[in-house]
Coordinates of C-alpha atoms in Angstrom, one line a residue:
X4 CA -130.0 19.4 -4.3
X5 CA -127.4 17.6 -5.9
X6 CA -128.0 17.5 -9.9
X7 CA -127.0 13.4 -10.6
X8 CA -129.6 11.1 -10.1
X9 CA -129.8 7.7 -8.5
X10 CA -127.9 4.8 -10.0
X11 CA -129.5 1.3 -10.6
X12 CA -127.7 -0.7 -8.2
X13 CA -125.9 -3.7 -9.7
X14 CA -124.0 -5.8 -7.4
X15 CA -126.9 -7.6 -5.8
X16 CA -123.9 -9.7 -4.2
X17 CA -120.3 -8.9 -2.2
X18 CA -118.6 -11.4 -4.6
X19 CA -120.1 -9.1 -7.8
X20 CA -118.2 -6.5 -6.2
X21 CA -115.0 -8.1 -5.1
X22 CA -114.5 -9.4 -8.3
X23 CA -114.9 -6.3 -10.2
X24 CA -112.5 -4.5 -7.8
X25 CA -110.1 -7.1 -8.2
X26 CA -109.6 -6.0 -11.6
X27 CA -108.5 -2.6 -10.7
X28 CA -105.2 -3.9 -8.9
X29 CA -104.6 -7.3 -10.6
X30 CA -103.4 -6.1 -14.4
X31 CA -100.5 -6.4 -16.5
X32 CA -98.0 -4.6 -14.1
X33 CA -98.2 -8.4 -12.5
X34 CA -96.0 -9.6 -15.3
X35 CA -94.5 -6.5 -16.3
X36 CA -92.1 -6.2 -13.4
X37 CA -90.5 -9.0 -10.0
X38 CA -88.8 -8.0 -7.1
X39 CA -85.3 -8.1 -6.1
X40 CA -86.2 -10.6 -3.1
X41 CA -88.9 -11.8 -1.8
X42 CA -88.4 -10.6 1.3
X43 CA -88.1 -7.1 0.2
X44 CA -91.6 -7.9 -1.2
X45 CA -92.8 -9.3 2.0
X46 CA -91.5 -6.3 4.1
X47 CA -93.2 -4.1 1.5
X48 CA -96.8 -6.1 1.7
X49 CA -96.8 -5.2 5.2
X50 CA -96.1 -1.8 5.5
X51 CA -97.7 -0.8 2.0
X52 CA -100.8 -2.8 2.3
X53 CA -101.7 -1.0 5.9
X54 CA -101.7 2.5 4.3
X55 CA -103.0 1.1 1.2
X56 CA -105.8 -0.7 3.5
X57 CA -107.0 3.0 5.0
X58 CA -106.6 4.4 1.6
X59 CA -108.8 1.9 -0.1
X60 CA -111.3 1.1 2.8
X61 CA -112.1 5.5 2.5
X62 CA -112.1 4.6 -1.4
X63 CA -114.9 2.2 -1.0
X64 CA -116.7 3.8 1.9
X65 CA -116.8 7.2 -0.6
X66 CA -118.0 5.0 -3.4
X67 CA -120.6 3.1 -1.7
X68 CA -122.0 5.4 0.5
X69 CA -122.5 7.9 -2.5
X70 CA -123.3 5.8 -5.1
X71 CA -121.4 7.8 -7.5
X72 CA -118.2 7.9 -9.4
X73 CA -114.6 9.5 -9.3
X74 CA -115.9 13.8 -10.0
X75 CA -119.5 13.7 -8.5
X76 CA -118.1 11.5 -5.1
X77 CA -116.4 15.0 -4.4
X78 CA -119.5 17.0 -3.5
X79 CA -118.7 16.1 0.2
X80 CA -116.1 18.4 -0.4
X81 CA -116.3 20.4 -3.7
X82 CA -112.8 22.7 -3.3
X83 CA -111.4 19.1 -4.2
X84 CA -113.4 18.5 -7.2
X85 CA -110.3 19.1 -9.4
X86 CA -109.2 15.7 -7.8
X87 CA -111.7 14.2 -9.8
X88 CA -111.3 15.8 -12.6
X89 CA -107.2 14.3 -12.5
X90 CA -108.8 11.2 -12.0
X91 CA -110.3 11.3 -15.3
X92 CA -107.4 12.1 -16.7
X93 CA -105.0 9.9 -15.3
X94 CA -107.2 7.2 -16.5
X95 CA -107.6 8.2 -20.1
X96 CA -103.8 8.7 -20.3
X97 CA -103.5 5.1 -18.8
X98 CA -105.9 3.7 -20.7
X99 CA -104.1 4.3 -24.2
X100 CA -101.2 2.9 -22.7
X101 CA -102.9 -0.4 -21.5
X102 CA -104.9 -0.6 -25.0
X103 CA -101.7 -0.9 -26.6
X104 CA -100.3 -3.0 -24.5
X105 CA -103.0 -5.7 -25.2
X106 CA -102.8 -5.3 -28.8
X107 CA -99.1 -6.7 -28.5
X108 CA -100.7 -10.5 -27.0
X109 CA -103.4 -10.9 -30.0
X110 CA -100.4 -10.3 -32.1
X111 CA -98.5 -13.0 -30.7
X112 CA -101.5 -14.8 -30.5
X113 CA -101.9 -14.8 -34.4
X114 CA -98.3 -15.7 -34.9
X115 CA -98.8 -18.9 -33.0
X116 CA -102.1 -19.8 -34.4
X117 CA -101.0 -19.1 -38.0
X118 CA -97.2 -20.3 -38.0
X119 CA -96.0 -23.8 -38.6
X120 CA -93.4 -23.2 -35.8
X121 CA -93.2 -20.5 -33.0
X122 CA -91.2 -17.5 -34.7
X123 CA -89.0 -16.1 -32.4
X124 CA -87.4 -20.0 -31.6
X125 CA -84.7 -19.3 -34.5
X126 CA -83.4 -16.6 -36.1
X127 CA -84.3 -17.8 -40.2
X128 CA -87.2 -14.9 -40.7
X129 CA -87.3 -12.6 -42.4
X130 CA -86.8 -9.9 -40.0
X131 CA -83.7 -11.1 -37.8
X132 CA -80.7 -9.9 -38.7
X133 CA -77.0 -11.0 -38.4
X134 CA -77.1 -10.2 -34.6
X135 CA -79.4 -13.0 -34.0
X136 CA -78.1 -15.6 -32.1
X137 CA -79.6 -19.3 -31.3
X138 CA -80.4 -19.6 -27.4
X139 CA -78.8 -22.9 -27.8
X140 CA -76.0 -21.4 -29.2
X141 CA -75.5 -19.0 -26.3
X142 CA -72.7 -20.9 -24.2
X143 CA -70.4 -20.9 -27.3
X144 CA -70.5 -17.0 -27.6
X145 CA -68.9 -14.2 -25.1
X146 CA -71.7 -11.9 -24.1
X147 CA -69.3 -10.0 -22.5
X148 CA -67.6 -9.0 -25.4
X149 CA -70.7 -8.8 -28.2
X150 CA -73.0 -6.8 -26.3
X151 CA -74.8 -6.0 -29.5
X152 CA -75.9 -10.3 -29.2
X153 CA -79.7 -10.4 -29.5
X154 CA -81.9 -13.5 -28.9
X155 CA -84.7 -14.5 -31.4
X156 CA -87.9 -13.2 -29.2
X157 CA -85.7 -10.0 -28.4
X158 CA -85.7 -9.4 -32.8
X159 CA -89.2 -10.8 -33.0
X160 CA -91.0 -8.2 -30.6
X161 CA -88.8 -5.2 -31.6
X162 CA -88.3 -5.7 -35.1
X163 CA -91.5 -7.6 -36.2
X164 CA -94.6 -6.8 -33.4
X165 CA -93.3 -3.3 -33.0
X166 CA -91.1 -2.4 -35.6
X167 CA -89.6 -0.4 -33.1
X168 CA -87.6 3.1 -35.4
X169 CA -83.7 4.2 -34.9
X170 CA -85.1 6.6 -32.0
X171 CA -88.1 9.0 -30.8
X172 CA -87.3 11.4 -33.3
X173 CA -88.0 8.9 -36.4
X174 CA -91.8 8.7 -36.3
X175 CA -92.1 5.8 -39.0
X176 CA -95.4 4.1 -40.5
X177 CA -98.1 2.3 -39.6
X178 CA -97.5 -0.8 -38.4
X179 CA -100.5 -2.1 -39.6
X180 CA -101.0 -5.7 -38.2
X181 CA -100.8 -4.1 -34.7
X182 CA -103.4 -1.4 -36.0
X183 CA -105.7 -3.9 -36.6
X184 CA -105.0 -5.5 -33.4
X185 CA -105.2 -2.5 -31.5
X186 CA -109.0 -2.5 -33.3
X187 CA -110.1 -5.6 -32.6
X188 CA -109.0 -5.2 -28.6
X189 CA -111.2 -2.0 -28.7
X190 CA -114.0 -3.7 -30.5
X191 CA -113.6 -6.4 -27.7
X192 CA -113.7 -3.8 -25.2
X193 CA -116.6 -1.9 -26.5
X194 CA -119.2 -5.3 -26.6
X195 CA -117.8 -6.0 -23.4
X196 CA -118.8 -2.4 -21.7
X197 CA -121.9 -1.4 -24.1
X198 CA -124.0 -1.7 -20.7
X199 CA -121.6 -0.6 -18.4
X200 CA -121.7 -2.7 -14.8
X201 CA -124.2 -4.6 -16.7
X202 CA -122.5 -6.7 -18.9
X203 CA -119.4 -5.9 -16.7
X204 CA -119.9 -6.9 -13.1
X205 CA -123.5 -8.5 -13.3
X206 CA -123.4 -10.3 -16.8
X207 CA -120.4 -12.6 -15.5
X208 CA -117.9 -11.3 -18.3
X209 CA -115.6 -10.0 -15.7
X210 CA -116.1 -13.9 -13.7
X211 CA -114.2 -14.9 -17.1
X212 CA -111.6 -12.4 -17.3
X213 CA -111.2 -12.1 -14.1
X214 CA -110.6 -16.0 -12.6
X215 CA -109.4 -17.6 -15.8
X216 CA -106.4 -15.9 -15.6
X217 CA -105.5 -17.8 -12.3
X218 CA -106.1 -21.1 -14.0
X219 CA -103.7 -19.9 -16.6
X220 CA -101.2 -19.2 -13.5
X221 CA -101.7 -22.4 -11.8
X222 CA -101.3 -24.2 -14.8
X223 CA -97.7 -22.4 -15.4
X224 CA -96.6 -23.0 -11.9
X225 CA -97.2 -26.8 -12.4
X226 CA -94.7 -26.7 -15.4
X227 CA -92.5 -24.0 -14.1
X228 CA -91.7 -26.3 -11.1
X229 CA -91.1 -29.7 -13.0
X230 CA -88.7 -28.2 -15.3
X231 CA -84.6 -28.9 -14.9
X232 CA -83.5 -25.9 -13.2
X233 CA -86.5 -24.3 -12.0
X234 CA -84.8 -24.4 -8.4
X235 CA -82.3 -22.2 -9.3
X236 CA -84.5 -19.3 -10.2
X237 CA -87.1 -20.0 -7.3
X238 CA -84.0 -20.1 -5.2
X239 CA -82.9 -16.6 -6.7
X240 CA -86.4 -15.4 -6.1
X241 CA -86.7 -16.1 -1.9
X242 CA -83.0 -15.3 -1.1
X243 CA -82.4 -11.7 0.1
X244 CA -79.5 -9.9 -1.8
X245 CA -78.0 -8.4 1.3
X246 CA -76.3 -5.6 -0.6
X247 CA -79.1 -4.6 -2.5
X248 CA -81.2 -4.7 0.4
X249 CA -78.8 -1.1 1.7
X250 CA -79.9 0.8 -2.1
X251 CA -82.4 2.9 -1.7
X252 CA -83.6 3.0 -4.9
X253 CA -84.5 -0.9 -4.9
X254 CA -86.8 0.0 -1.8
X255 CA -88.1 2.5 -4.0
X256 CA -89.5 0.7 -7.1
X257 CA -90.5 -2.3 -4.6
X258 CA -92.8 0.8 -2.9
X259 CA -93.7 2.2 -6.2
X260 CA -95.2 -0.8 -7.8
X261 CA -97.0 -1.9 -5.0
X262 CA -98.3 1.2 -4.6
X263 CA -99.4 1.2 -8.4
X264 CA -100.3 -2.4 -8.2
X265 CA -102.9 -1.6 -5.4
X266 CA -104.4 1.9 -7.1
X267 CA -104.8 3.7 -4.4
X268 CA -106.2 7.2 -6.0
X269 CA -107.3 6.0 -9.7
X270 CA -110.5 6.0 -8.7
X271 CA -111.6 2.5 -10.2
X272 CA -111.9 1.3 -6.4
X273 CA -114.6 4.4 -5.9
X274 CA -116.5 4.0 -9.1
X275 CA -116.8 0.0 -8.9
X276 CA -118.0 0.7 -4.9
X277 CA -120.5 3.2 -6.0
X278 CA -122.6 0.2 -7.4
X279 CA -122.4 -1.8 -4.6
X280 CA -125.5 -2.2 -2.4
X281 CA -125.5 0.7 0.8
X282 CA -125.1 -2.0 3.1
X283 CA -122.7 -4.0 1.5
X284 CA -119.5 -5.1 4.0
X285 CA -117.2 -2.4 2.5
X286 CA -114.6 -3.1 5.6
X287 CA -114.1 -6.9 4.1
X288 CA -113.7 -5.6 1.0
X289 CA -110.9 -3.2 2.0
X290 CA -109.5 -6.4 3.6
X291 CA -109.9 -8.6 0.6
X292 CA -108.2 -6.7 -2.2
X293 CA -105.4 -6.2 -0.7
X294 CA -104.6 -9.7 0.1
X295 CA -105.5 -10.7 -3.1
X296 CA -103.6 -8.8 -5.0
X297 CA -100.3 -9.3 -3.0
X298 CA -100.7 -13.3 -2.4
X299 CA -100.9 -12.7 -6.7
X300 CA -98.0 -11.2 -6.9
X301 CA -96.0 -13.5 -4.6
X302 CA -97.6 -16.5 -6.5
X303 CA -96.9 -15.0 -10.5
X304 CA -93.2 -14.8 -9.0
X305 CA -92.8 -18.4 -8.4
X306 CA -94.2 -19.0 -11.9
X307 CA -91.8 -16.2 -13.9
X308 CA -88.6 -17.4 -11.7
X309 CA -89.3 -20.7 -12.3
X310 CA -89.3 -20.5 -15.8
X311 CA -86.6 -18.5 -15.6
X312 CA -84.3 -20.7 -13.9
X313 CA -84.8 -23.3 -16.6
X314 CA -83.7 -21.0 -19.0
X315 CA -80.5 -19.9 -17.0
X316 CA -79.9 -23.9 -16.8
X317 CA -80.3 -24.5 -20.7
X318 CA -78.6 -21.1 -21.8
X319 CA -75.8 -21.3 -19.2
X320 CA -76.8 -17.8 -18.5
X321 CA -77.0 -16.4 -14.6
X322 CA -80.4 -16.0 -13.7
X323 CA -79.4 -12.3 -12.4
X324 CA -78.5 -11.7 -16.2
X325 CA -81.6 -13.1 -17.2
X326 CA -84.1 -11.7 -14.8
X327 CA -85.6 -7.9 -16.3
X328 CA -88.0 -6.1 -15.8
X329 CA -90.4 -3.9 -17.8
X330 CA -92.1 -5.1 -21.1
X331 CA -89.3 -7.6 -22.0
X332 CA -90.0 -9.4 -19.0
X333 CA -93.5 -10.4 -20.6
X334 CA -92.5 -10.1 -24.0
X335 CA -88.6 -11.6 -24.9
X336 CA -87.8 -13.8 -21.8
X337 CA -90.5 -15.7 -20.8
X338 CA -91.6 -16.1 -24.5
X339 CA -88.1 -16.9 -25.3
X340 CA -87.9 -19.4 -22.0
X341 CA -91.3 -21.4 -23.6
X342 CA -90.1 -21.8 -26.8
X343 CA -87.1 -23.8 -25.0
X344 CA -90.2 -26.1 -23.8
X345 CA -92.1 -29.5 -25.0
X346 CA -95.7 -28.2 -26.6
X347 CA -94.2 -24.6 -26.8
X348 CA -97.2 -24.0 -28.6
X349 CA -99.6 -24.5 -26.3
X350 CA -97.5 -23.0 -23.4
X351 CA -97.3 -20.0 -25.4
X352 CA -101.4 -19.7 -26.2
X353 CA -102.4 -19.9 -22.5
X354 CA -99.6 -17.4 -21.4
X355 CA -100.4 -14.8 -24.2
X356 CA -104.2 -15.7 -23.4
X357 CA -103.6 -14.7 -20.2
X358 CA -102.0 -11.4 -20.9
X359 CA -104.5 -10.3 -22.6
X360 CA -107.0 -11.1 -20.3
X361 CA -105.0 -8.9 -17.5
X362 CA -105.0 -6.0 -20.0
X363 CA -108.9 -6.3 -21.1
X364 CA -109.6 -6.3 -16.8
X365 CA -107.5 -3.2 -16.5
X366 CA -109.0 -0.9 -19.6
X367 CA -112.9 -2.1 -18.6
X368 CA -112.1 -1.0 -15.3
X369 CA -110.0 2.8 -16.7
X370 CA -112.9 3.2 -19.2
X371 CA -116.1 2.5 -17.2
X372 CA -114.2 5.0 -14.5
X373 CA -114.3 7.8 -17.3
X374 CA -117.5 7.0 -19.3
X375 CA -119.6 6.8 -15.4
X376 CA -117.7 10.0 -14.5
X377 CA -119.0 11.6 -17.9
X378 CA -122.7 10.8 -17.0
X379 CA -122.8 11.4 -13.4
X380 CA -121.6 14.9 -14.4
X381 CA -123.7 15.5 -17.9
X382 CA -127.1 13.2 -16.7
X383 CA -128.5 14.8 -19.8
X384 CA -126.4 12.1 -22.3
X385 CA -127.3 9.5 -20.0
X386 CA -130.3 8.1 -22.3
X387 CA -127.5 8.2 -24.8
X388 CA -125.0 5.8 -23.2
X389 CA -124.5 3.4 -25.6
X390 CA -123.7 6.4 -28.0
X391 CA -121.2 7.4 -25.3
X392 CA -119.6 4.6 -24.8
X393 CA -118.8 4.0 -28.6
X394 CA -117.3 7.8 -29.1
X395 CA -115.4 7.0 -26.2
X396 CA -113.4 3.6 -27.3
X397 CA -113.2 5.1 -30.5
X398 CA -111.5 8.3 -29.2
X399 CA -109.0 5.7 -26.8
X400 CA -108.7 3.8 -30.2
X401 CA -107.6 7.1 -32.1
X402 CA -105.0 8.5 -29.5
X403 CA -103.4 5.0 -28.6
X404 CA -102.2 5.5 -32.9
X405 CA -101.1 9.2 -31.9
X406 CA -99.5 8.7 -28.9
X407 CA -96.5 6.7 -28.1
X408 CA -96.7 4.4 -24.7
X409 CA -93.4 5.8 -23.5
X410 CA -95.3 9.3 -22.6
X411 CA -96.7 8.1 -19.7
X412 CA -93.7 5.7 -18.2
X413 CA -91.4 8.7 -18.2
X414 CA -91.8 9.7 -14.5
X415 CA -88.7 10.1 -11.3
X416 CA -86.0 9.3 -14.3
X417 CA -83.0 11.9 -15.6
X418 CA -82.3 9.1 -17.9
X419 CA -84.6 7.3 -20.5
X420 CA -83.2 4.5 -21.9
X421 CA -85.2 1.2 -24.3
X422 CA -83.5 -1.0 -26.1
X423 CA -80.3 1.0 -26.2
X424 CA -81.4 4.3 -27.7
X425 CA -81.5 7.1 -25.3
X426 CA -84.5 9.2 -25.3
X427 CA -83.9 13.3 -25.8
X428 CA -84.8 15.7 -23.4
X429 CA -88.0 16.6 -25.3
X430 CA -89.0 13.3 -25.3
X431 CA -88.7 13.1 -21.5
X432 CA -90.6 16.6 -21.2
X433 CA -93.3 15.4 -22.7
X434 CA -93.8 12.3 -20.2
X435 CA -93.5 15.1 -17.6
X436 CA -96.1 16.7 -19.4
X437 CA -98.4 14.0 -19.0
X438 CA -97.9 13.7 -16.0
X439 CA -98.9 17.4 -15.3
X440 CA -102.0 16.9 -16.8
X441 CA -103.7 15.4 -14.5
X442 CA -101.8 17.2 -11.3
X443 CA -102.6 20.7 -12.7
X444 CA -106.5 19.4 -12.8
X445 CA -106.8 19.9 -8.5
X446 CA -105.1 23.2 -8.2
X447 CA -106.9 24.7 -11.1
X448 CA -110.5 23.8 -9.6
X449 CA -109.7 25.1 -6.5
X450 CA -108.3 28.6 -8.1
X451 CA -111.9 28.8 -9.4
X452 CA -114.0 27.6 -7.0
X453 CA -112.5 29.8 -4.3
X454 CA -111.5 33.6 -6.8
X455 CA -113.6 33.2 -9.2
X456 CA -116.9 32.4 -7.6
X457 CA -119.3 35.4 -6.7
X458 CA -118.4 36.3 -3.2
X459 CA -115.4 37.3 -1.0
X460 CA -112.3 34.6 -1.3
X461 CA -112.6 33.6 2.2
X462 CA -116.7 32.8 2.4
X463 CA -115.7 30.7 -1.1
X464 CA -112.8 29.0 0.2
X465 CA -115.0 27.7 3.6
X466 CA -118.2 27.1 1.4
X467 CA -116.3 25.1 -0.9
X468 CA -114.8 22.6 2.4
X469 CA -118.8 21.8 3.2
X470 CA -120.4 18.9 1.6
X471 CA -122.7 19.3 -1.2
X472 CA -125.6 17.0 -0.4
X473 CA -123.7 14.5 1.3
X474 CA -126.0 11.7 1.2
X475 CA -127.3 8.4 -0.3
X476 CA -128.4 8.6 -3.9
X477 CA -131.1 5.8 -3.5
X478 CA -134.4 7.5 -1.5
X479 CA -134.8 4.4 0.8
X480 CA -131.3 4.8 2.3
X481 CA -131.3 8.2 2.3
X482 CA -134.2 8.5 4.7
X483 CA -132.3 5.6 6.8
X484 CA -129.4 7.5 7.2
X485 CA -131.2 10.6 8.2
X486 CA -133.4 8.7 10.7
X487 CA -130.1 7.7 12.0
X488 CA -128.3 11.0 12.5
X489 CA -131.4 12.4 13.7
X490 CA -131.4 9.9 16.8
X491 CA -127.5 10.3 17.4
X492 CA -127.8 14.3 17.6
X493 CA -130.9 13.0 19.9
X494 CA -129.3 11.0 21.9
X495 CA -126.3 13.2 22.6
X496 CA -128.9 15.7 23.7

């Protein structure tokens, strides 16, 4: 008999459980990054989301029918346990990344609630420096021959949020505004999870985070679209670039990040479906997310290329020059294209509100994956939940001040550059290393459960293919679905 317990099941509805799913694939990366075309995106809804459909519907199906999270759901086949176990860790090196993340949009935040005037829309503070140059001023300068040009938002980020060093080898202090920052979105975090599902899926907090966002969005679109030039970058945004349709690489990323948009394999689609009810329409689901999230990402393009071309047409600026991707997408351009606007202020708040509200979706999700993985496999700490749940936002809280966020975006690249410093080879072997972490997780299980378990290698290797009590957690269901296979080996009698 299988050691973990029944769960309490949560989701009493399917929209409980569509909502809190939606969080695992709607995040941050939605603003972080655009596609070359739309049509590239299209092509790549298609043919991604049907894998990513089989992929998720098992996800959900794994989830429900177990009613456990991302280790324990591998019983049905324990020599892939170590799978889990990756899981975990993929999701505690993501989740430092994401915590920081969301620290940079309070700090924003607190600029524009505390400041007289936006301050990244000139270049008179205290940390810009004689490379500064007015947007307004832009079509009187030669970018092509001062490359070393930077725009108010681009100094304000770099040299004021993050107070970015020289390069990776110069460590510098504590920059202690985003310390506190990084607290407080922890502390945020922590009252938000201190019940798990509870106060997460049931208690509505993730109906807030999770839909307000899109009212954020709409409202953007509506001004994005009304502005003086805003054709221009929708135009750039639905017209194919023949030529960059042939590079591989382009297809690549486009895969990549829907790919990572979607989550197939970070097991926040298994432990959210673990709490839905055994007879919950998992199928629907499967069919749901999916569209969601890419009709999302279609949508936020229209609002970022909108904006964007409005800042080509006041800057006099291609919007190929201006498009990026990455964190100055969310962090220099836009901010830097709604300081251009009437009521910059208030454009500002509900943008940065909105990032933030992404990023709190994604770490609830990446830390109720880890902390219901801890209990299903130690049921012994459960009556102590609370207690685990605190050491474990205070641990994210401790290594997101270690760590830098580069670690875990150095993955398929020879070359790392940011912000013109190129990264050493060190620097890029540790990303790898991060990377390993979780990968060596699988093979290393399976090296144990199949050499060094009593027994001959071969007996292991087969035992450890056959499920470990395969069945429904809650007795009710559990005696269902046995009724049930009973009368289908019956009836093939």
């Amino acid at each position: 008999m299988y050691k973990c317990g029944p769960r309490k099941l949560l989701h009493s509805r399917s929209i409980d459980s569509v909502t809190t799913m939606k969080n695992v694939v709607i995040g941050l990366q939605k603003e972080n990054s655009y596609y070359h075309a739309l049509a590239m995106q299209l092509v790549w809804v298609i043919y991604g989301d049907f894998h990513t459909y089989v992929i998720e519907a098992v996800a959900i199906i794994m989830g429900q029918f177990s009613s456990i999270g991302c280790i324990g759901v591998f019983r049905m086949a324990p020599l892939f346990k170590g799978a889990g176990y990756a899981i975990v860790v993929i999701n505690i090196i993501c989740t430092i990344y994401y915590s920081v993340i969301i620290a940079y949009p309070l700090m924003f935040l607190k600029h524009i609630i505390f400041q007289a005037k936006l301050p990244w829309d000139s270049c008179d503070n205290s940390w810009n420096t004689d490379h500064c140059i007015d947007v307004h001023q832009v079509m009187h300068h030669n970018f092509t021959e001062r490359e070393d040009l930077r725009t108010p938002a681009d100094e304000f980020f770099h040299f004021e949020i993050l107070r970015i060093s020289k390069g990776i080898e110069e460590l510098g202090d504590i920059v202690w505004p985003l310390f506190w920052s990084l607290a407080m979105a922890w502390a945020l975090v922590y009252i938000c999870i201190i019940n798990g599902i509870k106060t997460v899926g049931v208690g509505k907090v993730v109906y807030f985070t999770a839909t307000f966002p899109y009212l954020i969005l709409f409202v953007l679109f509506v001004r994005g679209i009304t502005l003086p030039g805003a054709a221009k970058g929708i135009i750039f945004y639905i017209k194919p670039e023949w030529l960059r349709l042939l590079d591989l690489k382009v297809w690549a990323d486009a895969a990549v990040q829907i790919f990572f948009s979607l989550g197939p394999g970070w097991g926040g689609i298994v432990n959210m479906a673990s709490y839905n009810s055994f007879r919950n329409n998992a199928k629907g689901d499967a069919i749901l997310i999916p569209i969601v999230n890419c009709s999302t990402s279609i949508f936020a393009g229209f609002v970022v290329f909108s904006v964007l071309g409005y800042l080509s047409e006041q800057t006099g600026i291609p919007v190929a020059t201006v498009a990026t991707s990455g964190p100055g997408l969310a962090f220099v351009i836009y901010p830097q294209a709604i300081a251009m606007l009437p009521l910059s202020r208030i454009w500002a708040t509900l943008f940065f509100l909105m990032l933030f509200l992404l990023g709190l979706d994604t770490v609830f999700v990446q830390i109720e994956a880890i902390i219901s993985s801890v209990l299903d496999e130690l049921p012994a700490v459960r009556p102590y939940k609370y207690l685990v749940t605190l050491i474990s936002c205070l641990a994210m809280f401790s290594f997101s001040i270690i760590l830098f966020i580069f670690f875990t975006t150095i993955i398929f690249i020879r070359t790392v550059r940011y912000n013109n410093v190129i990264y050493p080879s060190w620097a890029v072997a540790v990303g790898w290393l991060s990377c390993a972490l979780s990968l060596i997780c699988i093979p290393l299980h399976m090296l144990k459960k199949v050499f060094f378990s009593s027994g001959k290698a071969k007996d292991n290797f087969c035992n450890a293919l056959k499920a470990d009590f395969w069945l429904p957690v809650e007795e009710e269901e559990r005696s269902a679905y046995e009724d049930f296979k009973r009368y289908q080996q019956d009836t093939n009698l």
